Short mmCIF file of C-alpha atoms in Angstrom, two decimals:
data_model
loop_
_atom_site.label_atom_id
_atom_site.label_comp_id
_atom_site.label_asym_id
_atom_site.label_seq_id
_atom_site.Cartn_x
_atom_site.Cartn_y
_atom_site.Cartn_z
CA UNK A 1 61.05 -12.57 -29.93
CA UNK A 2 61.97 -16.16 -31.33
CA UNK A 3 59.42 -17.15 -29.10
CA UNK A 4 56.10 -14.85 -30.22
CA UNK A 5 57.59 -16.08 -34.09
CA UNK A 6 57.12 -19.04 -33.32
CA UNK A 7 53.54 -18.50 -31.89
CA UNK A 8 52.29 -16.49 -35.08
CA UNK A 9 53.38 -19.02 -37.13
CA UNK A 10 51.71 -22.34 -35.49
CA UNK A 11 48.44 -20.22 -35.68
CA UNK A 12 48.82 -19.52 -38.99
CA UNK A 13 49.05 -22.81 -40.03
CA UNK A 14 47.19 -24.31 -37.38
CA UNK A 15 44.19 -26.40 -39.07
CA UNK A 16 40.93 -24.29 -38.42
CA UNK A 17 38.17 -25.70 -35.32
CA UNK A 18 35.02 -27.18 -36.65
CA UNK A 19 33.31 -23.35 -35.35
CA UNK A 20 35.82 -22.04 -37.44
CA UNK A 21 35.14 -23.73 -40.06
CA UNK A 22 31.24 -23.28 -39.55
CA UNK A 23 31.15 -19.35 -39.24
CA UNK A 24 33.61 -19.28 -42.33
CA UNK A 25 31.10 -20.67 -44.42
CA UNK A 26 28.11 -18.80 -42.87
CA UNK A 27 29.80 -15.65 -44.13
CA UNK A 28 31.83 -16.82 -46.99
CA UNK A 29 32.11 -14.04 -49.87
CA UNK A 30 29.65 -16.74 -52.13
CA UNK A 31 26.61 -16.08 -50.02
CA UNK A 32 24.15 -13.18 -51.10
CA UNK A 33 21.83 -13.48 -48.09
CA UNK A 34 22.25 -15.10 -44.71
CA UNK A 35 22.14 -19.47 -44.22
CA UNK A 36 19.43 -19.38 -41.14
CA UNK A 37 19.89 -23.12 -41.01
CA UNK A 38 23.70 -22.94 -41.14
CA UNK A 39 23.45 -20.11 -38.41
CA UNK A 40 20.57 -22.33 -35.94
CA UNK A 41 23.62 -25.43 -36.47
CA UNK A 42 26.54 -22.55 -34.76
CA UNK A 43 24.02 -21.51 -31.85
CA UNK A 44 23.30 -24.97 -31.34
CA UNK A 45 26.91 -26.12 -31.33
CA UNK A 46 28.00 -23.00 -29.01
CA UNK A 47 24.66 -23.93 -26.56
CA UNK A 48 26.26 -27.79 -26.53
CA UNK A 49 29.97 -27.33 -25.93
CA UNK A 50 29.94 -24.09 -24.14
CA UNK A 51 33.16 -23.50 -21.98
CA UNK A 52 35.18 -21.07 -24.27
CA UNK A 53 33.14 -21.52 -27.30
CA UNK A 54 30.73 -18.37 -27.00
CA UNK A 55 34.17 -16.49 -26.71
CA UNK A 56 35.31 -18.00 -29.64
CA UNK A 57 32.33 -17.75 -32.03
CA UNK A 58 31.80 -14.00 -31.03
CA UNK A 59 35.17 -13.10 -31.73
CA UNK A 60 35.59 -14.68 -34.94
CA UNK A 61 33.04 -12.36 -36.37
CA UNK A 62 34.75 -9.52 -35.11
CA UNK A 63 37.37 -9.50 -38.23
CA UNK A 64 34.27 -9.72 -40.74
CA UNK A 65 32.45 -7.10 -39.61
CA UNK A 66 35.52 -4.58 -39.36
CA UNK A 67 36.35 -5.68 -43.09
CA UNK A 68 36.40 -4.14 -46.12
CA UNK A 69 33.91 -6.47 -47.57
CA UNK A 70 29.95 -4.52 -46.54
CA UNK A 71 27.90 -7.82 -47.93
CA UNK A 72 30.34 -10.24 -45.89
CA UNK A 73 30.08 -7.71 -42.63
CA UNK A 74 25.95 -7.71 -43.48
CA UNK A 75 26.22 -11.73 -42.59
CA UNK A 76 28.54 -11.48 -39.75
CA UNK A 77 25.80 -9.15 -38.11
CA UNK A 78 23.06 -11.15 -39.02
CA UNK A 79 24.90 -14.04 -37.60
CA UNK A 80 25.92 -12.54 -34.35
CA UNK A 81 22.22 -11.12 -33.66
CA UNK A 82 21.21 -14.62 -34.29
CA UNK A 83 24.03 -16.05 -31.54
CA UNK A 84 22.66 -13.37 -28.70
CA UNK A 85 18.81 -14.21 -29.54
CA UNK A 86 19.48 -18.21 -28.86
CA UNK A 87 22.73 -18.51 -26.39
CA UNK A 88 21.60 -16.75 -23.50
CA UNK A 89 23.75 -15.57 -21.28
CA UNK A 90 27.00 -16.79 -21.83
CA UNK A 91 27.36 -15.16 -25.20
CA UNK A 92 25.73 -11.75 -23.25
CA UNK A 93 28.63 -12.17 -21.25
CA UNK A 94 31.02 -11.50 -24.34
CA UNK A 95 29.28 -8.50 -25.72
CA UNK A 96 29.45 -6.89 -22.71
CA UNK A 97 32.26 -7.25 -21.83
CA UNK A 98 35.03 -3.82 -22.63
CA UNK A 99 37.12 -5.95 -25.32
CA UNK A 100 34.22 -7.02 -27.87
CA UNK A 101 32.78 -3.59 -27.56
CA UNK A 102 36.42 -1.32 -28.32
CA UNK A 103 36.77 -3.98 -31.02
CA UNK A 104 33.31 -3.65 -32.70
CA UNK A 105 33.62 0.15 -32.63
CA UNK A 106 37.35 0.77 -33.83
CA UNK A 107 36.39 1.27 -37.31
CA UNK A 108 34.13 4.05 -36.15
CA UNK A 109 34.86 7.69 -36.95
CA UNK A 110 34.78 9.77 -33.87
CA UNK A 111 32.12 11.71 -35.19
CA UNK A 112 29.21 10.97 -37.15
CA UNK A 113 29.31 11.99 -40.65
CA UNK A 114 26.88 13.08 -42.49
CA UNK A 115 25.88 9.74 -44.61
CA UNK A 116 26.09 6.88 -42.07
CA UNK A 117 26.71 3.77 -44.45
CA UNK A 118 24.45 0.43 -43.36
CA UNK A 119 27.51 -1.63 -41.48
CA UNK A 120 27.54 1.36 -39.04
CA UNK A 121 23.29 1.98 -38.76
CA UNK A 122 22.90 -1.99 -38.18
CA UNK A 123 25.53 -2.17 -35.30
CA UNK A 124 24.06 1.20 -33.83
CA UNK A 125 20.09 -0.65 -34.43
CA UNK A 126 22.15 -3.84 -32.39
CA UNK A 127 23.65 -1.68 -29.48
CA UNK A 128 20.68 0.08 -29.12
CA UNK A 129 18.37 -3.24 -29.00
CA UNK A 130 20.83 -4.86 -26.67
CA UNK A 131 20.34 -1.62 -24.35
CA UNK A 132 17.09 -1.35 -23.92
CA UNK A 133 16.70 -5.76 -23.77
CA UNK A 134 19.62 -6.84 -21.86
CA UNK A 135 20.62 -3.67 -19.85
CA UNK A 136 16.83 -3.38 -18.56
CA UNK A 137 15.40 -6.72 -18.13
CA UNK A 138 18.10 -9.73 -18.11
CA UNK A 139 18.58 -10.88 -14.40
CA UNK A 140 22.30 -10.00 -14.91
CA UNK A 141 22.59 -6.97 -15.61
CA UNK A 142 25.15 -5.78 -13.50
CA UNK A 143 27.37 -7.87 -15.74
CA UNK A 144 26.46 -5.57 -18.60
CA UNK A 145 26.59 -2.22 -17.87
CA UNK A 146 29.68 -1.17 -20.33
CA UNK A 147 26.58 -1.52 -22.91
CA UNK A 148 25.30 1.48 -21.47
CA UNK A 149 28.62 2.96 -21.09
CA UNK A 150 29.67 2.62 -24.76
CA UNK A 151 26.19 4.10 -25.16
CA UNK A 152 26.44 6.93 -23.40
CA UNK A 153 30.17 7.80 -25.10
CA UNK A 154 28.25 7.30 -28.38
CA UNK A 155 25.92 9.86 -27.11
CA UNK A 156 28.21 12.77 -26.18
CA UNK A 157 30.16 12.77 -29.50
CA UNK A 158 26.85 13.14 -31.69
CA UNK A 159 26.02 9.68 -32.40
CA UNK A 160 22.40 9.37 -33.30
CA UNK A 161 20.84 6.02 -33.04
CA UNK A 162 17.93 4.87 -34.97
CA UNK A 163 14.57 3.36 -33.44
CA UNK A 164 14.44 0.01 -32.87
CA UNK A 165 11.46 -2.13 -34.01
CA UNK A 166 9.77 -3.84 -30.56
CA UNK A 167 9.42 -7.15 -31.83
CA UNK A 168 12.91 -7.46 -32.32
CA UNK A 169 13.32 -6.03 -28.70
CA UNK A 170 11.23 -8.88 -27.65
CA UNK A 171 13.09 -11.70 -29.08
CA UNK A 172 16.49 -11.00 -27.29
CA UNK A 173 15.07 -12.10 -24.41
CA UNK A 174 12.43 -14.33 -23.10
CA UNK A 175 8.96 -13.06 -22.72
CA UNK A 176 9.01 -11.30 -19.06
CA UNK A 177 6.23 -12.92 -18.06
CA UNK A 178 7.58 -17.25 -19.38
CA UNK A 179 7.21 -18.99 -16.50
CA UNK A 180 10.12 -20.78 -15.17
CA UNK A 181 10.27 -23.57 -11.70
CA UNK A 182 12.85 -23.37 -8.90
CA UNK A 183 15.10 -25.89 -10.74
CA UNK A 184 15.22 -24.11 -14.30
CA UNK A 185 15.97 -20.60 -12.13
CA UNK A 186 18.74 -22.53 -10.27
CA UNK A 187 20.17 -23.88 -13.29
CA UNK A 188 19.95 -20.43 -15.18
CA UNK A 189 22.04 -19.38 -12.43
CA UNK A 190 24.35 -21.66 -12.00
CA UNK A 191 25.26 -21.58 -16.43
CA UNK A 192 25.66 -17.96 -16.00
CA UNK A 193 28.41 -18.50 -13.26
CA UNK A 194 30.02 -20.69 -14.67
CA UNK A 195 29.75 -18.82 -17.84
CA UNK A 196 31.49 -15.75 -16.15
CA UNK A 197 33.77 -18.03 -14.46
CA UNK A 198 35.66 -19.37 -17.55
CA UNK A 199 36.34 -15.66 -18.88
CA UNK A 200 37.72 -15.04 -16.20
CA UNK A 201 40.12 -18.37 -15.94
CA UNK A 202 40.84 -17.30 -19.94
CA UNK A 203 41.69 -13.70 -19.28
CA UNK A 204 43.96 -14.91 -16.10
CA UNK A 205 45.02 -11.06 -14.44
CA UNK A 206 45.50 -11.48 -10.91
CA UNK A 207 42.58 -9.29 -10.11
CA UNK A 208 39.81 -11.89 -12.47
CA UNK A 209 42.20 -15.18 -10.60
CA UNK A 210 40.58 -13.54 -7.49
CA UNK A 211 37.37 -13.06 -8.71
CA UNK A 212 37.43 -16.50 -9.51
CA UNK A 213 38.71 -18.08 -6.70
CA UNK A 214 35.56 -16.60 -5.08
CA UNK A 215 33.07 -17.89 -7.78
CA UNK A 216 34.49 -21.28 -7.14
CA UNK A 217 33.58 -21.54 -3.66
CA UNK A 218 29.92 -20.39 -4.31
CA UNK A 219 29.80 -22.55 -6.90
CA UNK A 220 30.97 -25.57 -4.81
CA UNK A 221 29.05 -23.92 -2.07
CA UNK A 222 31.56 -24.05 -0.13
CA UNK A 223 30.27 -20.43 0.31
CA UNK A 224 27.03 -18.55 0.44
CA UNK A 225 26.48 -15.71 -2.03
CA UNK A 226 25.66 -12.39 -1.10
CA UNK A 227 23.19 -12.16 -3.58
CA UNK A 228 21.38 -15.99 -2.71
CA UNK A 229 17.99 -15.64 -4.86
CA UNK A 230 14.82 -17.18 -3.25
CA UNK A 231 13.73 -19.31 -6.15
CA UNK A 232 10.55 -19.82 -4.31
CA UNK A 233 9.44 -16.60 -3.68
CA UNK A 234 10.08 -16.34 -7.55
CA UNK A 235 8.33 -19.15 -8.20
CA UNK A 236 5.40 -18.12 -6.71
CA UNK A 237 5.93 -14.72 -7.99
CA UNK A 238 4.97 -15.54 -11.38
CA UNK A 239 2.27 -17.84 -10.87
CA UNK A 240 0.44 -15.25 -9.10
CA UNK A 241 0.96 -12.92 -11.80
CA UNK A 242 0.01 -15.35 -14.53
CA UNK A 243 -3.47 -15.87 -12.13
CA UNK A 244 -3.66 -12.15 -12.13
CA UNK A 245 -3.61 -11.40 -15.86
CA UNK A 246 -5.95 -14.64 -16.36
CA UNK A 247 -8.57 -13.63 -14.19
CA UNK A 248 -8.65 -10.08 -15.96
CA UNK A 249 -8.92 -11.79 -19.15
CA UNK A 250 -11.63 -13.86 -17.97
CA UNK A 251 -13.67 -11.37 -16.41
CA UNK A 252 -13.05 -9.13 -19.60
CA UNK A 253 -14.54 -11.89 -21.80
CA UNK A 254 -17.56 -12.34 -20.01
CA UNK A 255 -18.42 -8.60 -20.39
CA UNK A 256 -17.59 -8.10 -23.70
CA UNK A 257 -20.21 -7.97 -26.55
CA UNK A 258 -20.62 -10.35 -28.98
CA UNK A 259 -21.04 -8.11 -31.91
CA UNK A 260 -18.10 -5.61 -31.45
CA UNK A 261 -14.83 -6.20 -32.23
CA UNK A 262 -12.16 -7.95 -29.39
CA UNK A 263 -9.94 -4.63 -27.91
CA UNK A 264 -6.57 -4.34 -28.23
CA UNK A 265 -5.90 -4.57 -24.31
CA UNK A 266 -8.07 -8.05 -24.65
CA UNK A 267 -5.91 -8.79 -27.39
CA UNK A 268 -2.66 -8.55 -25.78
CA UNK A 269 -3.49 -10.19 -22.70
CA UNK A 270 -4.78 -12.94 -24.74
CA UNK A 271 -2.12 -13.57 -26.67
CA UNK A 272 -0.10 -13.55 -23.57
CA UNK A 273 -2.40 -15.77 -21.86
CA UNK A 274 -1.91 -18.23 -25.18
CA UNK A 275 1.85 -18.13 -24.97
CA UNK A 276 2.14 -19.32 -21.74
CA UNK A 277 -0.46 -22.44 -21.96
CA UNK A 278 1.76 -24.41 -23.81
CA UNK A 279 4.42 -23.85 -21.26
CA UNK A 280 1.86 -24.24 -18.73
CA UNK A 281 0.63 -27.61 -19.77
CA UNK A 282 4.08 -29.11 -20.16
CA UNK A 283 4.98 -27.83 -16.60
CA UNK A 284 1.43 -30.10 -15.41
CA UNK A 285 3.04 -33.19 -17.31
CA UNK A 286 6.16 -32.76 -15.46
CA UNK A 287 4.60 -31.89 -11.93
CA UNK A 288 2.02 -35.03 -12.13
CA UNK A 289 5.06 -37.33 -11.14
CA UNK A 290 5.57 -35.56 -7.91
CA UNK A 291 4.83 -37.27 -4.72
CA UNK A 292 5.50 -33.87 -1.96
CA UNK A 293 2.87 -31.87 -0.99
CA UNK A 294 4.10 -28.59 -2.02
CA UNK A 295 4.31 -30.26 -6.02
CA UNK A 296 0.61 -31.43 -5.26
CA UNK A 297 -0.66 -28.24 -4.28
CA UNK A 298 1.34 -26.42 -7.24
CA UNK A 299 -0.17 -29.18 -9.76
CA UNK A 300 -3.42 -28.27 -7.96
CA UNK A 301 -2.71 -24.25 -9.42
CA UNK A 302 -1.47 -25.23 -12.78
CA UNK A 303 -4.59 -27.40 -13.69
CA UNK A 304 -6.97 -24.59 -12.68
CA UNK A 305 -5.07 -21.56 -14.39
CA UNK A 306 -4.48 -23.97 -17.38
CA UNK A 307 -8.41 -24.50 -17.54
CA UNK A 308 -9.08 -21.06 -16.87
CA UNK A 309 -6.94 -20.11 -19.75
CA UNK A 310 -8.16 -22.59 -22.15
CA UNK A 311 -11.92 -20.97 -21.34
CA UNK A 312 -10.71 -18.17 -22.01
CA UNK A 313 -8.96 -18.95 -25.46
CA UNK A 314 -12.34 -20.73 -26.57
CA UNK A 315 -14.44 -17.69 -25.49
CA UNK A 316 -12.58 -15.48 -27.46
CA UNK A 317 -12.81 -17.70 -30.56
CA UNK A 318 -16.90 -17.85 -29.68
CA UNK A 319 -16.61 -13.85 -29.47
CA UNK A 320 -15.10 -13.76 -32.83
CA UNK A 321 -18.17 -16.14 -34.21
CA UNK A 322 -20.48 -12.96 -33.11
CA UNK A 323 -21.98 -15.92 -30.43
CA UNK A 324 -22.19 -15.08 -26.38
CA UNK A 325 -19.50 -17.78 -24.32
CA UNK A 326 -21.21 -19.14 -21.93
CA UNK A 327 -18.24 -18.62 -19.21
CA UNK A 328 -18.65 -19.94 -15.80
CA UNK A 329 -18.06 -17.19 -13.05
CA UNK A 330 -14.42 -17.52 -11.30
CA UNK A 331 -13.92 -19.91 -7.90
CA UNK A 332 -17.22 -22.43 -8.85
CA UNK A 333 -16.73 -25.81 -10.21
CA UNK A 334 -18.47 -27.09 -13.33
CA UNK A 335 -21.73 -27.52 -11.34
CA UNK A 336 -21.78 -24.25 -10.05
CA UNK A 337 -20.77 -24.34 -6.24
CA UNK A 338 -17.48 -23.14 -4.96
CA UNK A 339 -15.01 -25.53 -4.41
CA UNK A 340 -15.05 -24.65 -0.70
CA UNK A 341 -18.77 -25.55 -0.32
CA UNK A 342 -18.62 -28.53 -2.36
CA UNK A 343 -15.92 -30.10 -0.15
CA UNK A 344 -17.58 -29.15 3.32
CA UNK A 345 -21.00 -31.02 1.56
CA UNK A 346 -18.84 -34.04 0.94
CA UNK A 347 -17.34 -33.99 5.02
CA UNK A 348 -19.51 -36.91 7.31
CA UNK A 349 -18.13 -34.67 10.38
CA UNK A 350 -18.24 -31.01 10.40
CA UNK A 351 -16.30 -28.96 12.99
CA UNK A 352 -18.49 -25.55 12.76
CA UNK A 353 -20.29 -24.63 15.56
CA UNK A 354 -22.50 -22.44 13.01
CA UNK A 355 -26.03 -24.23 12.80
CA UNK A 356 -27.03 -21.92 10.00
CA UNK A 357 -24.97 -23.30 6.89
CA UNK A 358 -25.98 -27.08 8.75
CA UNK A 359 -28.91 -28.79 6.25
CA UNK A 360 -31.88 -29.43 8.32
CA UNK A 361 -33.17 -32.26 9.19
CA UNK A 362 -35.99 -34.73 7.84
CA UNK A 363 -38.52 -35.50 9.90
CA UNK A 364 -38.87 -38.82 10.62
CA UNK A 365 -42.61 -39.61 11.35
CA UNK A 366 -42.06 -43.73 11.97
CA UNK A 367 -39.91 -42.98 15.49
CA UNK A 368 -41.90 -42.89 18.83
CA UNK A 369 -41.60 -40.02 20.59
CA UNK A 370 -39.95 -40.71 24.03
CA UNK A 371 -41.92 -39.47 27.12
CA UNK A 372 -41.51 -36.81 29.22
CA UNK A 373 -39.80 -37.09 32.58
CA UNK A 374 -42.11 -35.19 35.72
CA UNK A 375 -38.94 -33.63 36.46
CA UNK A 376 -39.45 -31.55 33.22
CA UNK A 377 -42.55 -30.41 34.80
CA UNK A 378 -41.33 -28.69 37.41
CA UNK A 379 -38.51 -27.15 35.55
CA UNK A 380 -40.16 -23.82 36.24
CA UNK A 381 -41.43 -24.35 39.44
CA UNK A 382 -40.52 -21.12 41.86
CA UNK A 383 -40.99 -20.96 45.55
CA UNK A 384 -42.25 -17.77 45.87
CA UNK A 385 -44.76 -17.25 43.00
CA UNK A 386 -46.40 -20.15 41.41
CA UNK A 387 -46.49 -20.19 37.66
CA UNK A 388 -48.98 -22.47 36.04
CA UNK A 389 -48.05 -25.18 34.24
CA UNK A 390 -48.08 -25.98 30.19
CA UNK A 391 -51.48 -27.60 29.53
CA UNK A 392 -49.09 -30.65 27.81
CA UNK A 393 -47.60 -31.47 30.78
CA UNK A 394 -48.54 -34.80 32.57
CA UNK A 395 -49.92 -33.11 35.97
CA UNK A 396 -52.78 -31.07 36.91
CA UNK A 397 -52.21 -27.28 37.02
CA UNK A 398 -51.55 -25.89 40.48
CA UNK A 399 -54.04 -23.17 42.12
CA UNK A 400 -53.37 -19.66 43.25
CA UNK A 401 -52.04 -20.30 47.60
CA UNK A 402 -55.01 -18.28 48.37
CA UNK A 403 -57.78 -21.22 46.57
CA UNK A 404 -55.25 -24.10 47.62
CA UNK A 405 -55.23 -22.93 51.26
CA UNK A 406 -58.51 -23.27 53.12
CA UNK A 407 -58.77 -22.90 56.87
CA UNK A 408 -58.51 -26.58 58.41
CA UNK A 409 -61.86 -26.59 60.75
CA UNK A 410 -63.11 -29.54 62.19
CA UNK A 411 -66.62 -30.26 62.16
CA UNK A 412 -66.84 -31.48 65.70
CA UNK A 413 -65.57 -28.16 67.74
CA UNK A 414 -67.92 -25.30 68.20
CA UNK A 415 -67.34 -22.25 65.90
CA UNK A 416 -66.93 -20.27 68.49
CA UNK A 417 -63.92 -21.88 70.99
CA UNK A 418 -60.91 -21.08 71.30
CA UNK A 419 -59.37 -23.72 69.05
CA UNK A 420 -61.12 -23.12 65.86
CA UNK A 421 -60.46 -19.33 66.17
CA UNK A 422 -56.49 -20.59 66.42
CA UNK A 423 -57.12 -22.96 62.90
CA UNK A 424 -58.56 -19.26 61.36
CA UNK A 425 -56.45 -17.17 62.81
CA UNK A 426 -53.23 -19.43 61.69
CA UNK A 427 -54.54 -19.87 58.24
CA UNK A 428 -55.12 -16.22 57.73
CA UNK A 429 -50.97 -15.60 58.48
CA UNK A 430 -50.21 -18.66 56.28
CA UNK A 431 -51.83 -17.61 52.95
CA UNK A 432 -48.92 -16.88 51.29
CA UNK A 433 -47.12 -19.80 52.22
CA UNK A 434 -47.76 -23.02 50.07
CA UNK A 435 -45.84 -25.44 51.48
CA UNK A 436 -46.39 -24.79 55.26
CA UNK A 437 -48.09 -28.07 56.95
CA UNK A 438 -47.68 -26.49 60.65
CA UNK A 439 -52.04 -26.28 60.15
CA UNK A 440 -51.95 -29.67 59.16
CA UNK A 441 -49.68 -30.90 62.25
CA UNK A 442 -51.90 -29.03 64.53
CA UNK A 443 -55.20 -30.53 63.34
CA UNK A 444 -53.41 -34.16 63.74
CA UNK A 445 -52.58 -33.57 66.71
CA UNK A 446 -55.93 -32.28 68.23
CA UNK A 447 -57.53 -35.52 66.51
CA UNK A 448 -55.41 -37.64 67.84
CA UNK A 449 -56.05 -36.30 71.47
CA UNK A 450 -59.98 -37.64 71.38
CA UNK A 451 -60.50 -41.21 73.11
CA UNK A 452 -61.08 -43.93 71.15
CA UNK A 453 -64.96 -44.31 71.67
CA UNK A 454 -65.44 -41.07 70.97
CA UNK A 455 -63.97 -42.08 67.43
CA UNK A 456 -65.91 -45.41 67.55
CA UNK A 457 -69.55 -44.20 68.39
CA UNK A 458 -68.96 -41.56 65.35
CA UNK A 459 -69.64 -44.66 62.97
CA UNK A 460 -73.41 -44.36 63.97
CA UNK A 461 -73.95 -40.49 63.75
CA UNK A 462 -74.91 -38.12 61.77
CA UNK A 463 -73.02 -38.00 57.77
CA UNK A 464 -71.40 -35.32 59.00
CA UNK A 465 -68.93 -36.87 61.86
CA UNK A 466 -68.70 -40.15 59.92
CA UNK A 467 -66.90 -37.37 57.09
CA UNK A 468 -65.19 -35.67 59.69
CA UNK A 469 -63.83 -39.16 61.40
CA UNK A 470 -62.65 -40.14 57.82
CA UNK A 471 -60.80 -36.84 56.82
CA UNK A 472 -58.84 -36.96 60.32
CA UNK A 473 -57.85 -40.49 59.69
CA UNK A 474 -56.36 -39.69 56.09
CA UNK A 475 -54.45 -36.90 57.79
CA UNK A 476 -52.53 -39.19 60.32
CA UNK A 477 -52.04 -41.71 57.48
CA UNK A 478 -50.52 -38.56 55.98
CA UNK A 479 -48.02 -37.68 58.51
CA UNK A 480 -47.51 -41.20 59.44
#
């Protein structure tokens, strides 16, 4: 007993913490309206320190707003709202968790009466904002789910809450669609661990020193987490989504008329669009130092959805002038070929076996044309049926077998013996051979056969054995 004395008294005389001291004079009983400035210097001081500071400056207000005073519990509210719009998650943590919210609702009756006074409509407006933000859209919302449950109690004993305005819906959180790189996701993660970590060293049960010991070794990583998030697939995530809602706006722009009015769905994506850029171009300035491939090719993405964006924003001010952008269509460069086709011009080498897309050729009327082989000639040469040859070609065209292949007589037998009827009769079976020289053979041979003088006293006969004598000597030289 001497002991919890004791206690009470060094805390009542303990000298007050520079938060203390800050949040007393943010809602000190002199102040008509709310010190934004003073208020911006607490958020920044919790967002600096961190540790058990969110803790503290959320439960310092507590006593404020469950006073007696409504213009001092006005400035407590204004100044917590303020401390879950800039702190992120570690003061979410608080709120949610079951002590802050039986402590901000002990001064309410367990009914609602007739004539709600403001201290009791603002902190139903701030559950109710805080339920459909955080509860819905923060990344941890499994840590806040006694929101909804002090909601739903609300609910069944007749508690009606007012509507909420969206914008102030949208400024508990970040824009859903702010993009974010693998490192600031990581870190995210790894504050609101160690966020929920120190609660849980402060409260100290055995069951939250267990809890703990856990969240130590995945912070460490001396352990893997069963939820592990793949910050890349995230990554890429939203910069395919920021492509998609670019490209819409873009296409949207090109179509619309110059003298009606911008739509409100063109509107919204726009200003979308426009909030991101900023983000977008600061992310390019950060990426250009990068010296991996995968930073390249993400650089790559940014500069073409941040130029893409940027048309976008100046064709909407040109719409607004009652003047026509002049837009290029979507996947073409500035000079009007896609990218694709620009860099396959540019290759010395190309790998495509496709001929049509291949530029043809200039003639070049300075080179000599190189000759033809006779082997080209004869390319189509058949043995069975002779085809003639192209008039170009270098040799004479070949005759039908039946005009090529005469019967071989010679002069000097008589029509009528036995020989020349063979020479006839063989050259009548050989008609439709081209190439047989058995006729020629046998004519050599019956030449050859005659005596010499026979062959010598033909020099001083008639024309017709001198022409005889010289075709059977050009048929041995022939077979020779």
């Amino acid at each position: 007993m001497a002991f919890n004395l004791q206690s009470a008294i060094d805390d009542l005389f303990k000298p007050p913490t520079r938060l203390q001291s800050l949040v007393d004079r943010a809602v000190g009983p002199q102040r008509d309206e709310p010190d934004l400035a003073l208020n911006l210097d607490i958020c920044d001081l919790v967002n600096r320190k961190k540790g058990n500071y969110p803790h503290d400056a959320v439960f310092a207000l507590l006593p404020y707003i469950n006073g007696r005073a409504p213009a001092q519990a006005q400035l407590a509210l204004t100044l917590l709202d303020n401390l879950v719009k800039n702190c992120g998650h570690p003061v979410h943590y608080q709120i949610g968790s079951r002590e802050f919210l039986n402590e901000l609702f002990r001064r309410f009756p367990e009914y609602q009466p007739s004539l709600t006074n403001a201290v009791h409509y603002r902190v139903l407006e701030m559950l109710q904002e805080w339920r459909v933000s955080l509860c819905q859209r923060s990344r941890y919302r499994e840590d806040l789910q006694r929101i909804n449950d002090m909601y739903a109690l609300l609910c069944r004993k007749g508690w009606r809450f007012p509507r909420i305005d969206s914008d102030n819906v949208a400024v508990v959180l970040e824009p859903e669609d702010t993009l974010k790189t693998k490192e600031e996701l990581e870190k995210e993660d790894m504050d609101a661990m160690q966020a929920k970590l120190q609660e849980l060293l402060r409260r100290a049960t055995p069951r939250d020193l267990r809890e703990a010991n856990k969240l130590m070794k995945v912070i460490t990583g001396y352990e893997q987490s069963t939820k592990q998030r793949d910050y890349n697939k995230e990554w890429e995530d939203e910069l395919q989504a920021l492509e998609h809602k670019s490209t819409v706006l873009h296409e949207m722009l090109r179509e619309a008329d110059p003298g009606r009015p911008i739509d409100d769905t063109v509107q919204e994506l726009l200003n979308k669009c426009t909030s991101s850029l900023t983000r977008l171009r600061r992310l390019i300035a950060e990426h250009e130092a990068g010296e991996g491939a995968e930073e390249r090719g993400d650089l790559d993405r940014m500069v073409r959805l941040s130029d893409t964006i940027g048309e976008a924003v100046e064709a909407a001010k040109e719409l607004r002038c009652g003047r026509k952008p002049q837009m290029r269509a979507l996947g073409t460069n500035d000079t009007g070929a896609e990218p694709q086709a620009a860099a396959d011009a540019n290759e010395l080498i190309s790998w495509d076996d496709d001929t049509d897309s291949a530029p043809n050729p200039v003639p070049n009327t300075d080179t000599v044309e190189t000759p033809k082989s006779p082997l080209d000639d004869l390319a189509g040469l058949s043995f069975h049926t002779l085809q003639p040859i192209s008039p170009s070609s270098s040799t004479a065209p070949l005759q039908s077998p039946s005009a090529q292949i005469q019967p071989m007589t010679n002069p000097s037998l008589p029509a009528d013996s036995q020989q020349a009827r063979m020479h006839r009769a063989a050259a009548t079976v050989k008609q439709n051979d081209a190439f047989d020289f058995s006729d020629l053979l046998a004519a050599a041979k019956s030449a050859s056969a005659k005596p010499n003088s026979a062959r010598t006293a033909s020099w001083g006969s008639s024309p017709d054995s001198a022409k005889s004598n010289s075709n059977s000597k050009s048929l041995i030289d022939f077979m020779s």
